[in-house]
Amino acid sequence: MADVPEELIDQVMKSLADDRYKWRTVRGVAKQVNAPEDMVRHVLKVKEADIVQSSVPSTKGEDLFTLRETFSANTSLGSRFLGALKGRAR
């Protein structure tokens, strides 16, 4: 896949930072930024150091993502530690 435009990376990161949501699906982010889901997945891969994937999928079975800083701010130290042990906080 070709390189992702910096503008799309910024839009995806802003979408993940949207304080109306604790976790986001690829479908939801793609709809918000008006981009194909495969491009959003590529951005998530490129920015994986800044993103956490939930160990629990959505009620529809979709993967859930949030910014690492949001995850840290909304999760207790004990929960983050247990999540890391389970491989949740990548």
PDB file as gemmi writes it, atoms N, CA and C in Angstrom:
CRYST1    1.000    1.000    1.000  90.00  90.00  90.00 P 1                      
ATOM      1  N   MET A   1       0.851  -1.181   0.000  1.00  0.00           N  
ATOM      2  CA  MET A   1       0.000   0.000   0.000  1.00  0.00           C  
ATOM      3  C   MET A   1       0.892   1.239   0.000  1.00  0.00           C  
ATOM      4  N   ALA A   2       0.479   2.218  -0.735  1.00  0.00           N  
ATOM      5  CA  ALA A   2       1.245   3.464  -0.829  1.00  0.00           C  
ATOM      6  C   ALA A   2       1.287   4.162   0.526  1.00  0.00           C  
ATOM      7  N   ASP A   3       2.221   5.054   0.655  1.00  0.00           N  
ATOM      8  CA  ASP A   3       2.314   5.820   1.899  1.00  0.00           C  
ATOM      9  C   ASP A   3       1.020   6.564   2.156  1.00  0.00           C  
ATOM     10  N   VAL A   4       0.699   6.695   3.418  1.00  0.00           N  
ATOM     11  CA  VAL A   4      -0.527   7.381   3.820  1.00  0.00           C  
ATOM     12  C   VAL A   4      -0.230   8.865   3.961  1.00  0.00           C  
ATOM     13  N   PRO A   5      -1.097   9.719   3.416  1.00  0.00           N  
ATOM     14  CA  PRO A   5      -0.883  11.163   3.559  1.00  0.00           C  
ATOM     15  C   PRO A   5      -0.872  11.588   5.031  1.00  0.00           C  
ATOM     16  N   GLU A   6       0.006  12.489   5.367  1.00  0.00           N  
ATOM     17  CA  GLU A   6       0.125  12.989   6.744  1.00  0.00           C  
ATOM     18  C   GLU A   6      -1.214  13.546   7.244  1.00  0.00           C  
ATOM     19  N   GLU A   7      -1.969  14.145   6.344  1.00  0.00           N  
ATOM     20  CA  GLU A   7      -3.276  14.703   6.709  1.00  0.00           C  
ATOM     21  C   GLU A   7      -4.222  13.600   7.211  1.00  0.00           C  
ATOM     22  N   LEU A   8      -4.199  12.435   6.565  1.00  0.00           N  
ATOM     23  CA  LEU A   8      -5.051  11.322   7.000  1.00  0.00           C  
ATOM     24  C   LEU A   8      -4.584  10.791   8.356  1.00  0.00           C  
ATOM     25  N   ILE A   9      -3.286  10.708   8.544  1.00  0.00           N  
ATOM     26  CA  ILE A   9      -2.766  10.277   9.843  1.00  0.00           C  
ATOM     27  C   ILE A   9      -3.264  11.215  10.929  1.00  0.00           C  
ATOM     28  N   ASP A  10      -3.173  12.512  10.695  1.00  0.00           N  
ATOM     29  CA  ASP A  10      -3.660  13.503  11.672  1.00  0.00           C  
ATOM     30  C   ASP A  10      -5.153  13.340  11.933  1.00  0.00           C  
ATOM     31  N   GLN A  11      -5.936  13.120  10.877  1.00  0.00           N  
ATOM     32  CA  GLN A  11      -7.382  12.963  11.039  1.00  0.00           C  
ATOM     33  C   GLN A  11      -7.723  11.719  11.854  1.00  0.00           C  
ATOM     34  N   VAL A  12      -7.034  10.623  11.598  1.00  0.00           N  
ATOM     35  CA  VAL A  12      -7.283   9.382  12.339  1.00  0.00           C  
ATOM     36  C   VAL A  12      -6.907   9.566  13.806  1.00  0.00           C  
ATOM     37  N   MET A  13      -5.789  10.203  14.063  1.00  0.00           N  
ATOM     38  CA  MET A  13      -5.369  10.421  15.448  1.00  0.00           C  
ATOM     39  C   MET A  13      -6.357  11.332  16.176  1.00  0.00           C  
ATOM     40  N   LYS A  14      -6.856  12.360  15.502  1.00  0.00           N  
ATOM     41  CA  LYS A  14      -7.862  13.241  16.107  1.00  0.00           C  
ATOM     42  C   LYS A  14      -9.157  12.486  16.367  1.00  0.00           C  
ATOM     43  N   SER A  15      -9.514  11.593  15.462  1.00  0.00           N  
ATOM     44  CA  SER A  15     -10.718  10.789  15.638  1.00  0.00           C  
ATOM     45  C   SER A  15     -10.582   9.885  16.858  1.00  0.00           C  
ATOM     46  N   LEU A  16      -9.417   9.295  17.030  1.00  0.00           N  
ATOM     47  CA  LEU A  16      -9.175   8.452  18.204  1.00  0.00           C  
ATOM     48  C   LEU A  16      -9.177   9.273  19.495  1.00  0.00           C  
ATOM     49  N   ALA A  17      -8.826  10.543  19.386  1.00  0.00           N  
ATOM     50  CA  ALA A  17      -8.783  11.430  20.561  1.00  0.00           C  
ATOM     51  C   ALA A  17     -10.149  12.040  20.882  1.00  0.00           C  
ATOM     52  N   ASP A  18     -11.134  11.808  20.046  1.00  0.00           N  
ATOM     53  CA  ASP A  18     -12.478  12.368  20.242  1.00  0.00           C  
ATOM     54  C   ASP A  18     -13.012  11.927  21.602  1.00  0.00           C  
ATOM     55  N   ASP A  19     -13.216  12.885  22.510  1.00  0.00           N  
ATOM     56  CA  ASP A  19     -13.583  12.538  23.889  1.00  0.00           C  
ATOM     57  C   ASP A  19     -15.027  12.048  24.042  1.00  0.00           C  
ATOM     58  N   ARG A  20     -15.750  11.961  22.947  1.00  0.00           N  
ATOM     59  CA  ARG A  20     -17.089  11.364  23.013  1.00  0.00           C  
ATOM     60  C   ARG A  20     -17.015   9.842  23.090  1.00  0.00           C  
ATOM     61  N   TYR A  21     -15.840   9.292  22.778  1.00  0.00           N  
ATOM     62  CA  TYR A  21     -15.664   7.840  22.723  1.00  0.00           C  
ATOM     63  C   TYR A  21     -14.481   7.403  23.570  1.00  0.00           C  
ATOM     64  N   LYS A  22     -14.655   6.285  24.267  1.00  0.00           N  
ATOM     65  CA  LYS A  22     -13.539   5.706  25.011  1.00  0.00           C  
ATOM     66  C   LYS A  22     -12.739   4.782  24.085  1.00  0.00           C  
ATOM     67  N   TRP A  23     -13.448   4.024  23.254  1.00  0.00           N  
ATOM     68  CA  TRP A  23     -12.839   3.106  22.293  1.00  0.00           C  
ATOM     69  C   TRP A  23     -13.473   3.347  20.929  1.00  0.00           C  
ATOM     70  N   ARG A  24     -12.721   3.108  19.854  1.00  0.00           N  
ATOM     71  CA  ARG A  24     -13.212   3.318  18.487  1.00  0.00           C  
ATOM     72  C   ARG A  24     -13.001   2.060  17.642  1.00  0.00           C  
ATOM     73  N   THR A  25     -13.932   1.799  16.751  1.00  0.00           N  
ATOM     74  CA  THR A  25     -13.756   0.740  15.760  1.00  0.00           C  
ATOM     75  C   THR A  25     -13.123   1.343  14.507  1.00  0.00           C  
ATOM     76  N   VAL A  26     -12.530   0.490  13.694  1.00  0.00           N  
ATOM     77  CA  VAL A  26     -11.978   0.952  12.417  1.00  0.00           C  
ATOM     78  C   VAL A  26     -13.109   1.544  11.576  1.00  0.00           C  
ATOM     79  N   ARG A  27     -14.261   0.873  11.575  1.00  0.00           N  
ATOM     80  CA  ARG A  27     -15.410   1.341  10.798  1.00  0.00           C  
ATOM     81  C   ARG A  27     -15.834   2.737  11.234  1.00  0.00           C  
ATOM     82  N   GLY A  28     -15.892   2.965  12.555  1.00  0.00           N  
ATOM     83  CA  GLY A  28     -16.301   4.272  13.073  1.00  0.00           C  
ATOM     84  C   GLY A  28     -15.322   5.369  12.725  1.00  0.00           C  
ATOM     85  N   VAL A  29     -14.032   5.076  12.845  1.00  0.00           N  
ATOM     86  CA  VAL A  29     -13.012   6.069  12.501  1.00  0.00           C  
ATOM     87  C   VAL A  29     -13.066   6.361  11.003  1.00  0.00           C  
ATOM     88  N   ALA A  30     -13.174   5.309  10.190  1.00  0.00           N  
ATOM     89  CA  ALA A  30     -13.214   5.485   8.731  1.00  0.00           C  
ATOM     90  C   ALA A  30     -14.396   6.359   8.328  1.00  0.00           C  
ATOM     91  N   LYS A  31     -15.538   6.129   8.959  1.00  0.00           N  
ATOM     92  CA  LYS A  31     -16.716   6.934   8.648  1.00  0.00           C  
ATOM     93  C   LYS A  31     -16.495   8.390   9.049  1.00  0.00           C  
ATOM     94  N   GLN A  32     -15.905   8.615  10.235  1.00  0.00           N  
ATOM     95  CA  GLN A  32     -15.696   9.980  10.718  1.00  0.00           C  
ATOM     96  C   GLN A  32     -14.718  10.757   9.844  1.00  0.00           C  
ATOM     97  N   VAL A  33     -13.668  10.099   9.372  1.00  0.00           N  
ATOM     98  CA  VAL A  33     -12.649  10.804   8.583  1.00  0.00           C  
ATOM     99  C   VAL A  33     -12.873  10.664   7.080  1.00  0.00           C  
ATOM    100  N   ASN A  34     -13.943   9.945   6.704  1.00  0.00           N  
ATOM    101  CA  ASN A  34     -14.299   9.758   5.305  1.00  0.00           C  
ATOM    102  C   ASN A  34     -13.146   9.139   4.508  1.00  0.00           C  
ATOM    103  N   ALA A  35     -12.672   7.981   4.994  1.00  0.00           N  
ATOM    104  CA  ALA A  35     -11.569   7.274   4.345  1.00  0.00           C  
ATOM    105  C   ALA A  35     -11.882   5.778   4.328  1.00  0.00           C  
ATOM    106  N   PRO A  36     -11.280   5.033   3.410  1.00  0.00           N  
ATOM    107  CA  PRO A  36     -11.494   3.591   3.369  1.00  0.00           C  
ATOM    108  C   PRO A  36     -10.935   2.913   4.640  1.00  0.00           C  
ATOM    109  N   GLU A  37     -11.598   1.843   5.065  1.00  0.00           N  
ATOM    110  CA  GLU A  37     -11.165   1.144   6.275  1.00  0.00           C  
ATOM    111  C   GLU A  37      -9.744   0.618   6.164  1.00  0.00           C  
ATOM    112  N   ASP A  38      -9.333   0.172   4.980  1.00  0.00           N  
ATOM    113  CA  ASP A  38      -7.969  -0.348   4.841  1.00  0.00           C  
ATOM    114  C   ASP A  38      -6.925   0.747   5.063  1.00  0.00           C  
ATOM    115  N   MET A  39      -7.253   1.973   4.693  1.00  0.00           N  
ATOM    116  CA  MET A  39      -6.327   3.083   4.945  1.00  0.00           C  
ATOM    117  C   MET A  39      -6.250   3.380   6.446  1.00  0.00           C  
ATOM    118  N   VAL A  40      -7.391   3.317   7.126  1.00  0.00           N  
ATOM    119  CA  VAL A  40      -7.405   3.541   8.575  1.00  0.00           C  
ATOM    120  C   VAL A  40      -6.587   2.449   9.261  1.00  0.00           C  
ATOM    121  N   ARG A  41      -6.759   1.198   8.848  1.00  0.00           N  
ATOM    122  CA  ARG A  41      -5.965   0.102   9.429  1.00  0.00           C  
ATOM    123  C   ARG A  41      -4.469   0.348   9.213  1.00  0.00           C  
ATOM    124  N   HIS A  42      -4.126   0.859   8.044  1.00  0.00           N  
ATOM    125  CA  HIS A  42      -2.711   1.150   7.756  1.00  0.00           C  
ATOM    126  C   HIS A  42      -2.186   2.236   8.703  1.00  0.00           C  
ATOM    127  N   VAL A  43      -2.981   3.264   8.933  1.00  0.00           N  
ATOM    128  CA  VAL A  43      -2.580   4.324   9.871  1.00  0.00           C  
ATOM    129  C   VAL A  43      -2.403   3.737  11.268  1.00  0.00           C  
ATOM    130  N   LEU A  44      -3.318   2.868  11.689  1.00  0.00           N  
ATOM    131  CA  LEU A  44      -3.208   2.247  13.015  1.00  0.00           C  
ATOM    132  C   LEU A  44      -1.907   1.453  13.130  1.00  0.00           C  
ATOM    133  N   LYS A  45      -1.512   0.804  12.061  1.00  0.00           N  
ATOM    134  CA  LYS A  45      -0.256   0.048  12.055  1.00  0.00           C  
ATOM    135  C   LYS A  45       0.945   0.997  12.112  1.00  0.00           C  
ATOM    136  N   VAL A  46       0.898   2.050  11.296  1.00  0.00           N  
ATOM    137  CA  VAL A  46       1.998   3.019  11.260  1.00  0.00           C  
ATOM    138  C   VAL A  46       2.185   3.690  12.621  1.00  0.00           C  
ATOM    139  N   LYS A  47       1.081   3.977  13.308  1.00  0.00           N  
ATOM    140  CA  LYS A  47       1.116   4.695  14.584  1.00  0.00           C  
ATOM    141  C   LYS A  47       0.931   3.757  15.782  1.00  0.00           C  
ATOM    142  N   GLU A  48       1.222   2.461  15.632  1.00  0.00           N  
ATOM    143  CA  GLU A  48       0.937   1.485  16.672  1.00  0.00           C  
ATOM    144  C   GLU A  48       1.592   1.799  18.018  1.00  0.00           C  
ATOM    145  N   ALA A  49       2.685   2.532  18.040  1.00  0.00           N  
ATOM    146  CA  ALA A  49       3.320   2.888  19.308  1.00  0.00           C  
ATOM    147  C   ALA A  49       2.458   3.849  20.122  1.00  0.00           C  
ATOM    148  N   ASP A  50       1.555   4.553  19.455  1.00  0.00           N  
ATOM    149  CA  ASP A  50       0.698   5.549  20.107  1.00  0.00           C  
ATOM    150  C   ASP A  50      -0.723   5.046  20.353  1.00  0.00           C  
ATOM    151  N   ILE A  51      -0.982   3.784  19.999  1.00  0.00           N  
ATOM    152  CA  ILE A  51      -2.349   3.256  20.021  1.00  0.00           C  
ATOM    153  C   ILE A  51      -2.406   1.960  20.815  1.00  0.00           C  
ATOM    154  N   VAL A  52      -3.532   1.761  21.508  1.00  0.00           N  
ATOM    155  CA  VAL A  52      -3.786   0.530  22.254  1.00  0.00           C  
ATOM    156  C   VAL A  52      -4.992  -0.148  21.620  1.00  0.00           C  
ATOM    157  N   GLN A  53      -4.893  -1.468  21.443  1.00  0.00           N  
ATOM    158  CA  GLN A  53      -6.034  -2.249  20.982  1.00  0.00           C  
ATOM    159  C   GLN A  53      -6.614  -2.984  22.178  1.00  0.00           C  
ATOM    160  N   SER A  54      -7.917  -2.923  22.347  1.00  0.00           N  
ATOM    161  CA  SER A  54      -8.591  -3.602  23.447  1.00  0.00           C  
ATOM    162  C   SER A  54      -8.481  -5.113  23.272  1.00  0.00           C  
ATOM    163  N   SER A  55      -8.370  -5.813  24.393  1.00  0.00           N  
ATOM    164  CA  SER A  55      -8.370  -7.272  24.341  1.00  0.00           C  
ATOM    165  C   SER A  55      -9.784  -7.801  24.164  1.00  0.00           C  
ATOM    166  N   VAL A  56     -10.765  -6.935  24.368  1.00  0.00           N  
ATOM    167  CA  VAL A  56     -12.171  -7.314  24.247  1.00  0.00           C  
ATOM    168  C   VAL A  56     -12.753  -6.602  23.025  1.00  0.00           C  
ATOM    169  N   PRO A  57     -13.345  -7.363  22.091  1.00  0.00           N  
ATOM    170  CA  PRO A  57     -13.937  -6.712  20.915  1.00  0.00           C  
ATOM    171  C   PRO A  57     -15.247  -6.013  21.254  1.00  0.00           C  
ATOM    172  N   SER A  58     -15.747  -5.245  20.294  1.00  0.00           N  
ATOM    173  CA  SER A  58     -17.047  -4.598  20.461  1.00  0.00           C  
ATOM    174  C   SER A  58     -18.135  -5.664  20.527  1.00  0.00           C  
ATOM    175  N   THR A  59     -19.353  -5.249  20.829  1.00  0.00           N  
ATOM    176  CA  THR A  59     -20.465  -6.193  20.889  1.00  0.00           C  
ATOM    177  C   THR A  59     -20.736  -6.831  19.529  1.00  0.00           C  
ATOM    178  N   LYS A  60     -20.249  -6.191  18.466  1.00  0.00           N  
ATOM    179  CA  LYS A  60     -20.402  -6.741  17.113  1.00  0.00           C  
ATOM    180  C   LYS A  60     -19.172  -7.535  16.679  1.00  0.00           C  
ATOM    181  N   GLY A  61     -18.215  -7.709  17.599  1.00  0.00           N  
ATOM    182  CA  GLY A  61     -17.022  -8.485  17.297  1.00  0.00           C  
ATOM    183  C   GLY A  61     -15.912  -7.723  16.609  1.00  0.00           C  
ATOM    184  N   GLU A  62     -16.031  -6.392  16.551  1.00  0.00           N  
ATOM    185  CA  GLU A  62     -15.015  -5.570  15.887  1.00  0.00           C  
ATOM    186  C   GLU A  62     -13.896  -5.205  16.862  1.00  0.00           C  
ATOM    187  N   ASP A  63     -12.685  -5.088  16.337  1.00  0.00           N  
ATOM    188  CA  ASP A  63     -11.557  -4.635  17.151  1.00  0.00           C  
ATOM    189  C   ASP A  63     -11.793  -3.202  17.596  1.00  0.00           C  
ATOM    190  N   LEU A  64     -11.323  -2.891  18.801  1.00  0.00           N  
ATOM    191  CA  LEU A  64     -11.472  -1.556  19.380  1.00  0.00           C  
ATOM    192  C   LEU A  64     -10.103  -0.948  19.630  1.00  0.00           C  
ATOM    193  N   PHE A  65      -9.987   0.355  19.385  1.00  0.00           N  
ATOM    194  CA  PHE A  65      -8.720   1.059  19.521  1.00  0.00           C  
ATOM    195  C   PHE A  65      -8.916   2.376  20.264  1.00  0.00           C  
ATOM    196  N   THR A  66      -7.860   2.824  20.930  1.00  0.00           N  
ATOM    197  CA  THR A  66      -7.823   4.139  21.552  1.00  0.00           C  
ATOM    198  C   THR A  66      -6.371   4.603  21.581  1.00  0.00           C  
ATOM    199  N   LEU A  67      -6.184   5.865  21.866  1.00  0.00           N  
ATOM    200  CA  LEU A  67      -4.825   6.385  22.011  1.00  0.00           C  
ATOM    201  C   LEU A  67      -4.221   5.880  23.313  1.00  0.00           C  
ATOM    202  N   ARG A  68      -2.935   5.622  23.297  1.00  0.00           N  
ATOM    203  CA  ARG A  68      -2.252   5.146  24.505  1.00  0.00           C  
ATOM    204  C   ARG A  68      -2.432   6.151  25.647  1.00  0.00           C  
ATOM    205  N   GLU A  69      -2.372   7.447  25.358  1.00  0.00           N  
ATOM    206  CA  GLU A  69      -2.518   8.461  26.414  1.00  0.00           C  
ATOM    207  C   GLU A  69      -3.933   8.448  26.990  1.00  0.00           C  
ATOM    208  N   THR A  70      -4.941   8.202  26.154  1.00  0.00           N  
ATOM    209  CA  THR A  70      -6.322   8.104  26.634  1.00  0.00           C  
ATOM    210  C   THR A  70      -6.476   6.876  27.510  1.00  0.00           C  
ATOM    211  N   PHE A  71      -5.912   5.769  27.071  1.00  0.00           N  
ATOM    212  CA  PHE A  71      -5.967   4.520  27.837  1.00  0.00           C  
ATOM    213  C   PHE A  71      -5.327   4.715  29.205  1.00  0.00           C  
ATOM    214  N   SER A  72      -4.172   5.349  29.239  1.00  0.00           N  
ATOM    215  CA  SER A  72      -3.462   5.577  30.504  1.00  0.00           C  
ATOM    216  C   SER A  72      -4.243   6.504  31.430  1.00  0.00           C  
ATOM    217  N   ALA A  73      -4.863   7.528  30.871  1.00  0.00           N  
ATOM    218  CA  ALA A  73      -5.606   8.497  31.676  1.00  0.00           C  
ATOM    219  C   ALA A  73      -6.888   7.899  32.247  1.00  0.00           C  
ATOM    220  N   ASN A  74      -7.488   6.934  31.542  1.00  0.00           N  
ATOM    221  CA  ASN A  74      -8.777   6.381  31.948  1.00  0.00           C  
ATOM    222  C   ASN A  74      -8.689   5.034  32.654  1.00  0.00           C  
ATOM    223  N   THR A  75      -7.472   4.539  32.867  1.00  0.00           N  
ATOM    224  CA  THR A  75      -7.302   3.211  33.429  1.00  0.00           C  
ATOM    225  C   THR A  75      -6.368   3.282  34.636  1.00  0.00           C  
ATOM    226  N   SER A  76      -6.721   2.561  35.681  1.00  0.00           N  
ATOM    227  CA  SER A  76      -5.895   2.564  36.883  1.00  0.00           C  
ATOM    228  C   SER A  76      -4.564   1.868  36.609  1.00  0.00           C  
ATOM    229  N   LEU A  77      -3.588   2.159  37.430  1.00  0.00           N  
ATOM    230  CA  LEU A  77      -2.271   1.553  37.295  1.00  0.00           C  
ATOM    231  C   LEU A  77      -2.374   0.034  37.397  1.00  0.00           C  
ATOM    232  N   GLY A  78      -3.169  -0.457  38.330  1.00  0.00           N  
ATOM    233  CA  GLY A  78      -3.338  -1.906  38.496  1.00  0.00           C  
ATOM    234  C   GLY A  78      -3.945  -2.546  37.262  1.00  0.00           C  
ATOM    235  N   SER A  79      -4.953  -1.914  36.677  1.00  0.00           N  
ATOM    236  CA  SER A  79      -5.580  -2.446  35.470  1.00  0.00           C  
ATOM    237  C   SER A  79      -4.613  -2.435  34.291  1.00  0.00           C  
ATOM    238  N   ARG A  80      -3.811  -1.374  34.184  1.00  0.00           N  
ATOM    239  CA  ARG A  80      -2.817  -1.316  33.099  1.00  0.00           C  
ATOM    240  C   ARG A  80      -1.792  -2.422  33.271  1.00  0.00           C  
ATOM    241  N   PHE A  81      -1.379  -2.684  34.511  1.00  0.00           N  
ATOM    242  CA  PHE A  81      -0.405  -3.736  34.773  1.00  0.00           C  
ATOM    243  C   PHE A  81      -0.979  -5.096  34.393  1.00  0.00           C  
ATOM    244  N   LEU A  82      -2.207  -5.369  34.834  1.00  0.00           N  
ATOM    245  CA  LEU A  82      -2.839  -6.637  34.485  1.00  0.00           C  
ATOM    246  C   LEU A  82      -3.048  -6.763  32.985  1.00  0.00           C  
ATOM    247  N   GLY A  83      -3.422  -5.661  32.337  1.00  0.00           N  
ATOM    248  CA  GLY A  83      -3.589  -5.672  30.897  1.00  0.00           C  
ATOM    249  C   GLY A  83      -2.295  -5.979  30.182  1.00  0.00           C  
ATOM    250  N   ALA A  84      -1.209  -5.411  30.667  1.00  0.00           N  
ATOM    251  CA  ALA A  84       0.105  -5.659  30.059  1.00  0.00           C  
ATOM    252  C   ALA A  84       0.480  -7.131  30.215  1.00  0.00           C  
ATOM    253  N   LEU A  85       0.162  -7.712  31.367  1.00  0.00           N  
ATOM    254  CA  LEU A  85       0.448  -9.124  31.586  1.00  0.00           C  
ATOM    255  C   LEU A  85      -0.356 -10.004  30.633  1.00  0.00           C  
ATOM    256  N   LYS A  86      -1.552  -9.575  30.324  1.00  0.00           N  
ATOM    257  CA  LYS A  86      -2.418 -10.334  29.405  1.00  0.00           C  
ATOM    258  C   LYS A  86      -2.114 -10.008  27.952  1.00  0.00           C  
ATOM    259  N   GLY A  87      -1.219  -9.049  27.713  1.00  0.00           N  
ATOM    260  CA  GLY A  87      -0.874  -8.667  26.347  1.00  0.00           C  
ATOM    261  C   GLY A  87      -1.842  -7.664  25.739  1.00  0.00           C  
ATOM    262  N   ARG A  88      -2.679  -7.052  26.576  1.00  0.00           N  
ATOM    263  CA  ARG A  88      -3.680  -6.124  26.060  1.00  0.00           C  
ATOM    264  C   ARG A  88      -3.045  -4.803  25.646  1.00  0.00           C  
ATOM    265  N   ALA A  89      -2.226  -4.236  26.488  1.00  0.00           N  
ATOM    266  CA  ALA A  89      -1.622  -2.933  26.211  1.00  0.00           C  
ATOM    267  C   ALA A  89      -0.365  -3.157  25.393  1.00  0.00           C  
ATOM    268  N   ARG A  90      -0.527  -3.128  24.097  1.00  0.00           N  
ATOM    269  CA  ARG A  90       0.612  -3.401  23.204  1.00  0.00           C  
ATOM    270  C   ARG A  90       1.435  -2.177  22.986  1.00  0.00           C  
TER     271      ARG A  90                                                      
END                                                                             
